[in-house]
Coordinates of C-alpha atoms in Angstrom, one line a residue:
M119 CA -3.1 -23.5 31.1
S120 CA -3.4 -21.8 34.4
V121 CA -5.1 -23.0 37.6
Q122 CA -5.9 -20.6 40.3
A123 CA -5.2 -21.7 43.9
A124 CA -8.5 -20.3 45.2
R125 CA -11.8 -18.8 44.2
A126 CA -13.7 -16.3 46.2
P127 CA -16.8 -17.9 47.6
S128 CA -20.2 -16.2 47.6
P129 CA -22.5 -16.3 50.7
H130 CA -24.5 -19.0 49.0
S131 CA -21.7 -21.0 47.5
P132 CA -21.9 -24.8 47.7
I133 CA -19.7 -26.5 50.3
L134 CA -17.9 -28.4 47.6
L135 CA -16.9 -27.2 44.2
R136 CA -16.0 -29.5 41.3
E137 CA -14.4 -28.8 37.9
T138 CA -12.7 -30.9 35.3
I139 CA -9.4 -30.0 33.6
G140 CA -8.6 -32.5 30.9
S141 CA -9.1 -35.9 32.5
I142 CA -8.6 -34.6 36.1
A143 CA -11.5 -33.8 38.5
I144 CA -10.7 -31.1 41.0
I145 CA -12.8 -31.2 44.2
T146 CA -12.5 -28.1 46.3
L147 CA -13.6 -27.8 49.9
N148 CA -15.5 -24.6 50.1
R149 CA -16.3 -23.7 53.7
P150 CA -13.5 -21.1 54.2
A151 CA -15.3 -19.3 57.0
A152 CA -15.5 -22.6 58.9
R153 CA -11.9 -23.4 58.0
N154 CA -13.2 -26.2 55.8
S155 CA -14.2 -28.3 58.7
L156 CA -15.6 -31.6 57.7
S157 CA -19.3 -31.2 58.6
E158 CA -21.7 -34.1 58.1
A159 CA -22.8 -32.6 54.8
M160 CA -19.3 -32.1 53.6
I161 CA -18.4 -35.7 54.4
A162 CA -21.5 -37.0 52.6
G163 CA -20.8 -34.7 49.7
L164 CA -17.2 -35.9 49.3
H165 CA -18.3 -39.5 49.4
A166 CA -20.9 -38.9 46.8
E167 CA -18.4 -37.1 44.5
L168 CA -16.0 -40.0 44.8
N169 CA -18.7 -42.6 44.1
E170 CA -19.6 -40.6 40.9
I171 CA -16.0 -40.3 39.8
R172 CA -15.4 -44.0 40.3
D173 CA -17.6 -45.0 37.4
D174 CA -16.7 -42.0 35.1
K175 CA -14.3 -43.4 32.5
E176 CA -13.5 -39.9 31.3
I177 CA -11.9 -39.0 34.7
R178 CA -8.5 -40.5 35.2
G179 CA -7.4 -38.7 38.4
V180 CA -8.6 -36.5 41.2
V181 CA -7.2 -33.5 43.0
I182 CA -8.6 -32.5 46.4
A183 CA -8.0 -28.8 47.2
A184 CA -9.5 -26.2 49.5
N185 CA -10.5 -22.5 49.5
G186 CA -9.4 -20.1 52.2
P187 CA -6.5 -20.0 54.6
A188 CA -7.0 -23.5 55.9
F189 CA -7.1 -26.8 54.0
S190 CA -9.3 -28.4 56.7
A191 CA -9.6 -28.0 60.5
G192 CA -11.1 -31.5 60.9
H193 CA -14.5 -32.2 62.3
D194 CA -17.0 -29.4 62.9
M195 CA -16.8 -29.2 66.7
K196 CA -19.9 -26.9 66.9
E197 CA -21.9 -29.4 64.9
L198 CA -20.8 -32.2 67.3
T199 CA -21.3 -30.2 70.4
A200 CA -24.9 -29.4 69.4
R201 CA -25.8 -33.1 69.8
R202 CA -24.8 -33.1 73.5
T203 CA -28.5 -32.3 74.2
D204 CA -29.7 -35.6 72.6
P205 CA -31.1 -38.1 75.1
D206 CA -28.0 -40.2 74.8
R207 CA -25.7 -37.1 75.0
G208 CA -24.9 -37.6 71.3
R209 CA -23.4 -41.1 71.4
A210 CA -25.5 -42.4 68.5
Y211 CA -24.8 -39.3 66.3
F212 CA -21.0 -39.4 67.2
A213 CA -20.8 -43.1 66.1
H214 CA -22.7 -42.3 62.9
L215 CA -20.5 -39.4 62.0
M216 CA -17.2 -41.1 62.8
N217 CA -18.3 -44.2 60.8
A218 CA -19.4 -42.0 57.9
C219 CA -16.1 -40.1 57.9
S220 CA -14.2 -43.4 58.0
A221 CA -16.1 -44.7 55.1
M222 CA -15.4 -41.6 53.1
M223 CA -11.7 -41.8 53.8
Q224 CA -11.7 -45.5 52.7
A225 CA -13.5 -44.4 49.5
V226 CA -10.4 -42.2 48.7
V227 CA -8.1 -45.2 49.2
Q228 CA -10.4 -47.6 47.3
L229 CA -11.0 -45.2 44.3
P230 CA -9.4 -47.0 41.3
K231 CA -7.8 -43.7 40.3
P232 CA -5.0 -41.6 41.8
V233 CA -6.1 -39.0 44.4
V234 CA -3.7 -36.0 45.0
A235 CA -4.1 -33.5 47.9
A236 CA -3.2 -29.9 47.2
V237 CA -2.6 -28.4 50.7
Q238 CA -2.4 -24.6 51.0
G239 CA -2.8 -24.1 54.7
M240 CA -3.4 -25.9 58.0
A241 CA -4.6 -29.5 57.8
T242 CA -5.5 -30.6 61.3
A243 CA -7.1 -33.7 62.8
A244 CA -9.5 -35.2 60.2
G245 CA -8.1 -32.6 57.8
C246 CA -4.7 -34.2 58.2
Q247 CA -6.4 -37.6 58.0
L248 CA -7.8 -36.6 54.6
V249 CA -4.3 -35.7 53.3
A250 CA -2.9 -38.9 54.7
S251 CA -5.7 -40.9 53.0
C252 CA -4.8 -39.5 49.5
D253 CA -2.4 -41.4 47.4
L254 CA -0.1 -38.4 46.8
A255 CA 0.1 -34.9 48.4
V256 CA 1.6 -31.6 47.4
A257 CA 1.9 -28.9 50.0
S258 CA 2.5 -25.2 50.0
E259 CA 5.6 -24.2 51.9
E260 CA 3.2 -22.4 54.2
A261 CA 1.1 -25.5 55.0
R262 CA 1.1 -27.1 58.4
F263 CA -0.1 -30.4 59.7
A264 CA -1.3 -31.5 63.1
T265 CA -3.4 -34.0 65.1
P266 CA -4.2 -31.7 68.1
G267 CA -7.1 -33.6 69.5
V268 CA -5.2 -34.4 72.7
D269 CA -5.2 -30.6 73.5
I270 CA -9.0 -30.7 73.9
G271 CA -9.3 -34.1 75.5
L272 CA -10.2 -35.9 72.3
F273 CA -7.4 -38.1 71.0
C274 CA -7.2 -38.2 67.2
S275 CA -7.9 -41.9 67.0
T276 CA -9.5 -42.0 63.5
P277 CA -6.9 -39.6 62.0
M278 CA -4.3 -41.9 63.6
V279 CA -5.3 -44.8 61.3
A280 CA -4.3 -42.9 58.2
L281 CA -1.4 -41.1 59.8
S282 CA 0.2 -44.2 61.1
R283 CA 0.0 -45.8 57.6
N284 CA 2.0 -42.9 56.2
V285 CA 4.7 -42.0 58.6
P286 CA 7.0 -43.9 61.0
R287 CA 5.6 -44.8 64.4
K288 CA 7.7 -42.5 66.5
Q289 CA 6.9 -39.5 64.3
A290 CA 3.2 -40.4 64.3
M291 CA 3.1 -40.8 68.0
E292 CA 4.9 -37.4 68.5
M293 CA 2.2 -35.7 66.4
L294 CA -0.6 -37.5 68.2
L295 CA 0.7 -37.1 71.8
T296 CA 1.9 -33.5 71.6
G297 CA -0.6 -32.1 69.2
E298 CA 2.0 -29.8 67.9
P299 CA 2.0 -28.9 64.2
V300 CA 4.7 -29.9 61.8
T301 CA 5.9 -27.7 58.9
A302 CA 5.4 -28.7 55.3
E303 CA 9.1 -29.5 54.9
R304 CA 9.0 -31.7 58.0
A305 CA 5.9 -33.4 56.6
R306 CA 7.8 -34.2 53.4
E307 CA 10.7 -35.6 55.5
I308 CA 8.5 -38.0 57.3
G309 CA 6.6 -39.0 54.3
L310 CA 3.2 -37.3 54.9
V311 CA 3.5 -35.3 51.6
N312 CA 5.5 -35.9 48.4
R313 CA 6.4 -32.4 47.5
V314 CA 6.7 -28.9 48.9
V315 CA 6.2 -26.0 46.5
P316 CA 6.1 -22.2 46.7
A317 CA 2.8 -20.8 48.2
G318 CA 0.1 -20.4 45.6
T319 CA 1.5 -23.1 43.3
E320 CA 0.3 -26.2 45.2
L321 CA -2.8 -26.6 43.1
P322 CA -1.2 -26.5 39.6
A323 CA 1.6 -28.7 41.0
A324 CA -0.9 -31.3 42.3
L325 CA -2.7 -31.1 38.9
E326 CA 0.5 -31.7 37.1
L327 CA 1.3 -34.7 39.3
A328 CA -2.2 -36.2 38.7
Q329 CA -1.8 -35.6 35.0
K330 CA 1.4 -37.6 34.9
V331 CA -0.4 -40.6 36.3
A332 CA -3.3 -40.1 34.0
L333 CA -1.1 -40.7 31.0
K334 CA -0.6 -44.3 32.2
S335 CA -3.0 -47.2 31.6
A336 CA -6.0 -46.8 33.8
Y337 CA -6.3 -50.5 34.1
T338 CA -2.7 -50.8 35.3
V339 CA -3.1 -47.9 37.8
K340 CA -6.3 -49.4 39.2
L341 CA -4.7 -52.8 39.6
G342 CA -1.5 -51.4 41.1
K343 CA -3.3 -49.0 43.6
E344 CA -5.5 -51.8 44.9
A345 CA -2.5 -54.1 45.2
F346 CA -0.4 -51.5 47.0
Y347 CA -2.9 -51.0 49.8
R348 CA -3.8 -54.7 50.2
Q349 CA -0.2 -56.0 50.4
I350 CA 0.9 -53.4 52.8
E351 CA -1.3 -55.0 55.5
M352 CA 0.1 -58.5 54.9
S353 CA 3.1 -60.4 56.2
L354 CA 6.1 -60.4 53.9
E355 CA 5.4 -64.0 52.7
D356 CA 1.7 -63.3 52.0
A357 CA 2.5 -60.0 50.3
Y358 CA 4.9 -61.7 47.9
R359 CA 2.4 -64.5 47.2
Y360 CA -0.3 -62.0 46.5
A361 CA 1.9 -59.6 44.4
A362 CA 3.0 -62.6 42.3
E363 CA -0.6 -63.3 41.5
V364 CA -1.2 -59.7 40.6
M365 CA 1.8 -59.6 38.4
T366 CA 0.7 -62.7 36.6
E367 CA -2.8 -61.3 36.1
N368 CA -1.3 -58.0 34.9
M369 CA 0.9 -59.7 32.4
M370 CA -2.2 -61.2 30.8
A371 CA -3.7 -57.8 30.3
R372 CA -3.9 -56.2 26.9
D373 CA -2.2 -53.0 28.1
A374 CA 0.8 -54.9 29.5
E375 CA 1.2 -56.7 26.2
E376 CA 1.0 -53.4 24.3
G377 CA 3.3 -51.5 26.8
I378 CA 6.0 -54.1 26.7
G379 CA 5.7 -54.3 22.9
A380 CA 6.0 -50.5 22.6
F381 CA 9.1 -50.6 24.9
I382 CA 10.8 -53.2 22.8
E383 CA 9.8 -51.4 19.6
K384 CA 10.8 -48.0 21.0
R385 CA 7.4 -46.3 20.4
E386 CA 4.7 -44.8 22.5
P387 CA 2.1 -47.2 23.8
K388 CA -1.6 -47.0 22.9
W389 CA -3.6 -47.8 26.0
E390 CA -7.0 -49.4 25.8
D391 CA -7.3 -49.5 29.6
K392 CA -7.9 -53.2 29.8

């Protein structure tokens, strides 16, 4: 099986492409001429795709990729600037768009299936936020990551939420305050991405990673992903109390009984995803 890292878009191509390989859905950002900036339409489209995938039992994982030289340049500044002529100088629209983008990023986190980013180029501002919001990330050795809003007088406050939940505080603050890009290898060192691979192999590598998770019990992955993001916001004591409740519930599941039995009997488990 081969997976191409990019497909040549036509002038009338949709802004998002979707294909399914096995049990993995690949969503590709497809505005290469606009450096895959997250326009209002692209944000809405991504959110809609995630909502559709949520209830599709045939899909067990998601890869988010991009066409062109950039993964995503963040928000579409031309689209935002055009609303300066509104009676309120764009305030209502800016609030709407930022909240819509935040909801889409949360949908990535709340999806009960693993989401893997395949990053081939620059991921800046909200583009970097999208990578940070994914559960896992594979980057080309040529990829770069930045939160450069400070350079144009617009601090990357919403990207900061995802970034600061991925990397240590000092490294997050350095990216936010300087706006300077970090290399793929540096992103791996600070925990923003999981793996760095040769250029052109990031999509198949991300697909392979998603497929590894797809072999597990979908029920267990759903339970574990939700628990991970919930406990990380709690105090140590509350996190342990909550995790003990999750473990108890998990032990009562059919797949846990089957998996433990298969382990003891030295055979492959047969998941029923419940």
